[in-house]
Amino acid sequence: MSSGESCGDGGKWLEAHYDPVAGLFSFSSCVDLADLSGDGESRLVVGDLGTGGGGMKLKVYRGTALMSESSLLDLPSGLVAFFMDLHEPRIPAVAVASGPCVYVYKNLRPYFKFTLPGLQVNTLEQDVWRQVREGHIDPLTLKEMLESIRKTADVPLSVRSLRFLSLDTNDMDDFVQLHKQQPIRRQTVITCIGTLKKSTADEDGVSCLVIGTENCDIFVLDPEAFIILCTMSLPSPPTMMDVTGQFDVEFRITVVCRNGNIYILRR
């Protein structure tokens, strides 16, 4: 489609740029504009999902030309540019949310990795895997016990147990031998990410990261130490959010959750 052709809506919209072979696969939550060179020109920053199983990259475009790209370790779920300090020149960092982690890039180079705190592990599940480790029960018995725990327990099973329950009988023994000596962990993942000004409303003011998780929590992170400044809980996992205000003064976080409701969180 050329820039002057109608898009089928009465000619109200024009295609600013169209490239059918760009090879980008991303969502709007993984796209941002930022002046990453300090020259007053915004660059397009994209978290490219690749094939979904590999080839994930952080790409930066200047105009329509690819300026740089870096490999990502996991599928990105969100991306934001933010100022994390007062150093000169005023160049923002880029935070990429992937799985349970936030990867922070400064000058387009890996700078810091923040991992979400672990979740409570089911004590019955821990006891069952301990019996497996000591050789008291076999994989088929393990499956029956985990199925029973999943139906009745208040605390969900870990990813390891859920993966085990999905296996065919022939694959169970190999899985148990591979994982039985490892401690059980439960970890949530990031569903959305945003920024919140710390103390000033200046365009280049220092900002906190705001993270929404699958475990229905909202975390506000300190922009320098990357410790959790504030935790808020929701009735359902957040999917999108809009953040306004300053953390040290007054702020409002409007959140859309998976249950179809909108919630407003205030200081």
GROMACS .gro file of C-alpha atoms in nm:
model
  267
    1MET     CA    1   0.000   0.000   0.000
    2SER     CA    2   0.142   0.338  -0.094
    3SER     CA    3   0.128   0.636   0.139
    4GLY     CA    4  -0.148   0.799  -0.060
    5GLU     CA    5  -0.388   0.506  -0.086
    6SER     CA    6  -0.701   0.472   0.120
    7CYS     CA    7  -0.708   0.210   0.397
    8GLY     CA    8  -1.076   0.126   0.340
    9ASP     CA    9  -1.205   0.366   0.607
   10GLY     CA   10  -1.292   0.663   0.389
   11GLY     CA   11  -0.933   0.777   0.347
   12LYS     CA   12  -0.890   0.900   0.705
   13TRP     CA   13  -0.568   0.709   0.764
   14LEU     CA   14  -0.242   0.696   0.573
   15GLU     CA   15   0.035   0.439   0.588
   16ALA     CA   16   0.345   0.622   0.715
   17HIS     CA   17   0.563   0.321   0.643
   18TYR     CA   18   0.487  -0.029   0.522
   19ASP     CA   19   0.744  -0.308   0.494
   20PRO     CA   20   0.603  -0.658   0.438
   21VAL     CA   21   0.947  -0.820   0.478
   22ALA     CA   22   1.061  -0.642   0.795
   23GLY     CA   23   1.041  -0.974   0.981
   24LEU     CA   24   0.915  -0.817   1.305
   25PHE     CA   25   0.679  -1.005   1.534
   26SER     CA   26   0.582  -0.803   1.839
   27PHE     CA   27   0.298  -0.656   2.043
   28SER     CA   28   0.223  -0.293   2.126
   29SER     CA   29   0.337  -0.356   2.486
   30CYS     CA   30   0.685  -0.437   2.352
   31VAL     CA   31   0.728  -0.115   2.150
   32ASP     CA   32   0.849   0.226   2.272
   33LEU     CA   33   1.007   0.548   2.145
   34ALA     CA   34   1.316   0.687   2.319
   35ASP     CA   35   1.606   0.924   2.256
   36LEU     CA   36   1.876   0.663   2.317
   37SER     CA   37   2.161   0.874   2.178
   38GLY     CA   38   2.090   1.205   2.349
   39ASP     CA   39   2.071   1.390   2.017
   40GLY     CA   40   1.702   1.481   2.040
   41GLU     CA   41   1.597   1.218   1.785
   42SER     CA   42   1.369   0.937   1.902
   43ARG     CA   43   1.446   0.577   1.812
   44LEU     CA   44   1.194   0.296   1.782
   45VAL     CA   45   1.272   0.024   2.038
   46VAL     CA   46   1.110  -0.314   1.975
   47GLY     CA   47   1.107  -0.641   2.168
   48ASP     CA   48   1.091  -0.888   1.879
   49LEU     CA   49   0.934  -1.225   1.970
   50GLY     CA   50   1.116  -1.401   1.688
   51THR     CA   51   0.966  -1.744   1.614
   52GLY     CA   52   0.816  -1.775   1.964
   53GLY     CA   53   1.064  -2.047   2.053
   54GLY     CA   54   1.386  -1.868   1.960
   55GLY     CA   55   1.533  -1.566   1.787
   56MET     CA   56   1.399  -1.316   2.044
   57LYS     CA   57   1.580  -0.984   2.005
   58LEU     CA   58   1.583  -0.626   2.131
   59LYS     CA   59   1.591  -0.414   1.816
   60VAL     CA   60   1.644  -0.039   1.777
   61TYR     CA   61   1.545   0.146   1.461
   62ARG     CA   62   1.653   0.490   1.347
   63GLY     CA   63   1.385   0.594   1.106
   64THR     CA   64   1.321   0.276   0.909
   65ALA     CA   65   1.678   0.144   0.932
   66LEU     CA   66   1.784  -0.116   1.190
   67MET     CA   67   2.037   0.055   1.419
   68SER     CA   68   2.122  -0.231   1.657
   69GLU     CA   69   1.994  -0.560   1.791
   70SER     CA   70   2.065  -0.773   2.099
   71SER     CA   71   1.954  -1.126   2.181
   72LEU     CA   72   1.690  -1.176   2.451
   73LEU     CA   73   1.690  -1.482   2.678
   74ASP     CA   74   1.312  -1.523   2.689
   75LEU     CA   75   0.994  -1.402   2.523
   76PRO     CA   76   0.936  -1.033   2.607
   77SER     CA   77   0.603  -0.943   2.765
   78GLY     CA   78   0.664  -0.569   2.788
   79LEU     CA   79   0.921  -0.298   2.722
   80VAL     CA   80   0.967   0.057   2.852
   81ALA     CA   81   1.231   0.328   2.831
   82PHE     CA   82   1.295   0.518   3.155
   83PHE     CA   83   1.545   0.747   3.325
   84MET     CA   84   1.703   0.563   3.617
   85ASP     CA   85   1.947   0.830   3.739
   86LEU     CA   86   2.048   1.196   3.704
   87HIS     CA   87   2.373   1.136   3.518
   88GLU     CA   88   2.464   1.338   3.210
   89PRO     CA   89   2.407   1.302   2.924
   90ARG     CA   90   2.037   1.235   2.988
   91ILE     CA   91   1.998   0.902   2.810
   92PRO     CA   92   1.721   0.661   2.915
   93ALA     CA   93   1.768   0.296   2.997
   94VAL     CA   94   1.548   0.024   2.847
   95ALA     CA   95   1.371  -0.234   3.064
   96VAL     CA   96   1.250  -0.556   2.904
   97ALA     CA   97   1.013  -0.784   3.097
   98SER     CA   98   1.063  -1.154   3.017
   99GLY     CA   99   0.915  -1.434   3.225
  100PRO     CA  100   0.989  -1.364   3.594
  101CYS     CA  101   1.270  -1.118   3.517
  102VAL     CA  102   1.328  -0.757   3.413
  103TYR     CA  103   1.641  -0.703   3.205
  104VAL     CA  104   1.767  -0.345   3.216
  105TYR     CA  105   1.984  -0.219   2.929
  106LYS     CA  106   2.192   0.095   2.964
  107ASN     CA  107   2.351   0.237   2.648
  108LEU     CA  108   2.193  -0.070   2.482
  109ARG     CA  109   2.416  -0.301   2.687
  110PRO     CA  110   2.304  -0.544   2.961
  111TYR     CA  111   2.320  -0.358   3.292
  112PHE     CA  112   2.100  -0.523   3.555
  113LYS     CA  113   1.867  -0.819   3.600
  114PHE     CA  114   1.581  -0.810   3.852
  115THR     CA  115   1.400  -1.135   3.938
  116LEU     CA  116   1.057  -1.142   4.099
  117PRO     CA  117   1.045  -1.286   4.453
  118GLY     CA  118   0.952  -1.654   4.472
  119LEU     CA  119   0.607  -1.775   4.578
  120GLN     CA  120   0.506  -2.004   4.861
  121VAL     CA  121   0.555  -2.374   4.781
  122ASN     CA  122   0.293  -2.633   4.878
  123THR     CA  123   0.424  -2.829   5.179
  124LEU     CA  124   0.249  -3.148   5.070
  125GLU     CA  125   0.412  -3.121   4.729
  126GLN     CA  126   0.753  -3.076   4.892
  127ASP     CA  127   0.696  -3.384   5.107
  128VAL     CA  128   0.597  -3.598   4.807
  129TRP     CA  129   0.910  -3.501   4.612
  130ARG     CA  130   1.120  -3.569   4.923
  131GLN     CA  131   0.981  -3.923   4.929
  132VAL     CA  132   1.071  -3.959   4.562
  133ARG     CA  133   1.425  -3.839   4.633
  134GLU     CA  134   1.459  -4.097   4.913
  135GLY     CA  135   1.327  -4.374   4.688
  136HIS     CA  136   1.008  -4.444   4.884
  137ILE     CA  137   0.760  -4.397   4.596
  138ASP     CA  138   0.770  -4.462   4.221
  139PRO     CA  139   0.665  -4.225   3.937
  140LEU     CA  140   0.313  -4.370   3.904
  141THR     CA  141   0.247  -4.322   4.275
  142LEU     CA  142   0.394  -3.974   4.250
  143LYS     CA  143   0.146  -3.890   3.975
  144GLU     CA  144  -0.151  -4.011   4.183
  145MET     CA  145  -0.041  -3.811   4.486
  146LEU     CA  146   0.023  -3.493   4.287
  147GLU     CA  147  -0.317  -3.523   4.118
  148SER     CA  148  -0.478  -3.548   4.461
  149ILE     CA  149  -0.287  -3.245   4.590
  150ARG     CA  150  -0.379  -3.039   4.283
  151LYS     CA  151  -0.750  -3.102   4.340
  152THR     CA  152  -0.759  -3.018   4.710
  153ALA     CA  153  -0.471  -2.784   4.800
  154ASP     CA  154  -0.505  -2.406   4.837
  155VAL     CA  155  -0.147  -2.344   4.716
  156PRO     CA  156  -0.103  -2.432   4.345
  157LEU     CA  157   0.153  -2.685   4.231
  158SER     CA  158   0.492  -2.578   4.099
  159VAL     CA  159   0.574  -2.575   3.728
  160ARG     CA  160   0.784  -2.889   3.778
  161SER     CA  161   0.490  -3.090   3.912
  162LEU     CA  162   0.255  -2.959   3.646
  163ARG     CA  163   0.501  -3.056   3.373
  164PHE     CA  164   0.538  -3.402   3.529
  165LEU     CA  165   0.160  -3.454   3.528
  166SER     CA  166   0.147  -3.371   3.157
  167LEU     CA  167   0.402  -3.639   3.060
  168ASP     CA  168   0.337  -3.979   2.907
  169THR     CA  169   0.403  -4.276   3.133
  170ASN     CA  170   0.718  -4.372   2.937
  171ASP     CA  171   0.877  -4.029   3.001
  172MET     CA  172   0.804  -4.003   3.373
  173ASP     CA  173   1.104  -4.193   3.507
  174ASP     CA  174   1.358  -3.990   3.307
  175PHE     CA  175   1.194  -3.667   3.424
  176VAL     CA  176   1.205  -3.777   3.789
  177GLN     CA  177   1.571  -3.878   3.768
  178LEU     CA  178   1.659  -3.541   3.614
  179HIS     CA  179   1.475  -3.321   3.864
  180LYS     CA  180   1.435  -3.509   4.194
  181GLN     CA  181   1.753  -3.366   4.353
  182GLN     CA  182   1.663  -3.004   4.273
  183PRO     CA  183   1.470  -2.786   4.520
  184ILE     CA  184   1.111  -2.701   4.431
  185ARG     CA  185   1.038  -2.339   4.344
  186ARG     CA  186   0.727  -2.150   4.245
  187GLN     CA  187   0.778  -1.841   4.034
  188THR     CA  188   0.527  -1.603   3.882
  189VAL     CA  189   0.574  -1.417   3.553
  190ILE     CA  190   0.538  -1.055   3.445
  191THR     CA  191   0.222  -0.969   3.252
  192CYS     CA  192   0.270  -0.592   3.205
  193ILE     CA  193   0.520  -0.318   3.283
  194GLY     CA  194   0.506   0.062   3.309
  195THR     CA  195   0.688   0.359   3.460
  196LEU     CA  196   0.608   0.600   3.743
  197LYS     CA  197   0.794   0.927   3.803
  198LYS     CA  198   0.980   0.916   4.134
  199SER     CA  199   0.955   1.272   4.267
  200THR     CA  200   0.926   1.516   3.975
  201ALA     CA  201   0.701   1.536   3.671
  202ASP     CA  202   0.984   1.644   3.440
  203GLU     CA  203   0.997   1.465   3.108
  204ASP     CA  204   1.347   1.339   3.189
  205GLY     CA  205   1.276   1.284   3.558
  206VAL     CA  206   1.387   0.965   3.731
  207SER     CA  207   1.118   0.696   3.709
  208CYS     CA  208   1.031   0.381   3.900
  209LEU     CA  209   0.936   0.061   3.720
  210VAL     CA  210   0.584  -0.064   3.780
  211ILE     CA  211   0.537  -0.438   3.727
  212GLY     CA  212   0.217  -0.643   3.704
  213THR     CA  213   0.239  -1.019   3.766
  214GLU     CA  214   0.042  -1.334   3.695
  215ASN     CA  215   0.009  -1.374   4.073
  216CYS     CA  216  -0.218  -1.064   4.082
  217ASP     CA  217   0.045  -0.833   4.234
  218ILE     CA  218   0.168  -0.488   4.135
  219PHE     CA  219   0.526  -0.402   4.233
  220VAL     CA  220   0.689  -0.058   4.229
  221LEU     CA  221   1.069  -0.082   4.198
  222ASP     CA  222   1.329   0.169   4.308
  223PRO     CA  223   1.505   0.295   3.991
  224GLU     CA  224   1.858   0.274   4.133
  225ALA     CA  225   1.869  -0.009   4.388
  226PHE     CA  226   1.592  -0.212   4.216
  227ILE     CA  227   1.432  -0.306   4.547
  228ILE     CA  228   1.055  -0.329   4.587
  229LEU     CA  229   0.924   0.000   4.724
  230CYS     CA  230   0.558  -0.092   4.726
  231THR     CA  231   0.339  -0.400   4.671
  232MET     CA  232  -0.030  -0.390   4.583
  233SER     CA  233  -0.262  -0.688   4.531
  234LEU     CA  234  -0.546  -0.726   4.281
  235PRO     CA  235  -0.835  -0.975   4.253
  236SER     CA  236  -0.716  -1.091   3.909
  237PRO     CA  237  -0.394  -1.087   3.701
  238PRO     CA  238  -0.334  -0.745   3.538
  239THR     CA  239  -0.305  -0.728   3.160
  240MET     CA  240  -0.268  -0.353   3.092
  241MET     CA  241  -0.209  -0.046   3.304
  242ASP     CA  242  -0.177   0.331   3.284
  243VAL     CA  243   0.035   0.513   3.543
  244THR     CA  244   0.023   0.884   3.636
  245GLY     CA  245   0.166   1.102   3.914
  246GLN     CA  246   0.482   1.074   4.124
  247PHE     CA  247   0.563   0.800   4.373
  248ASP     CA  248   0.686   1.042   4.643
  249VAL     CA  249   0.384   1.272   4.606
  250GLU     CA  250   0.068   1.110   4.475
  251PHE     CA  251   0.006   0.857   4.201
  252ARG     CA  252  -0.270   0.664   4.032
  253ILE     CA  253  -0.237   0.327   3.858
  254THR     CA  254  -0.532   0.228   3.641
  255VAL     CA  255  -0.526  -0.147   3.575
  256VAL     CA  256  -0.723  -0.369   3.338
  257CYS     CA  257  -0.744  -0.722   3.475
  258ARG     CA  258  -0.819  -1.059   3.319
  259ASN     CA  259  -1.156  -1.080   3.496
  260GLY     CA  260  -1.281  -0.795   3.274
  261ASN     CA  261  -1.270  -0.529   3.546
  262ILE     CA  262  -1.077  -0.203   3.577
  263TYR     CA  263  -0.917  -0.112   3.910
  264ILE     CA  264  -0.763   0.217   4.026
  265LEU     CA  265  -0.476   0.204   4.275
  266ARG     CA  266  -0.379   0.518   4.462
  267ARG     CA  267  -0.111   0.610   4.710
   0.00000   0.00000   0.00000
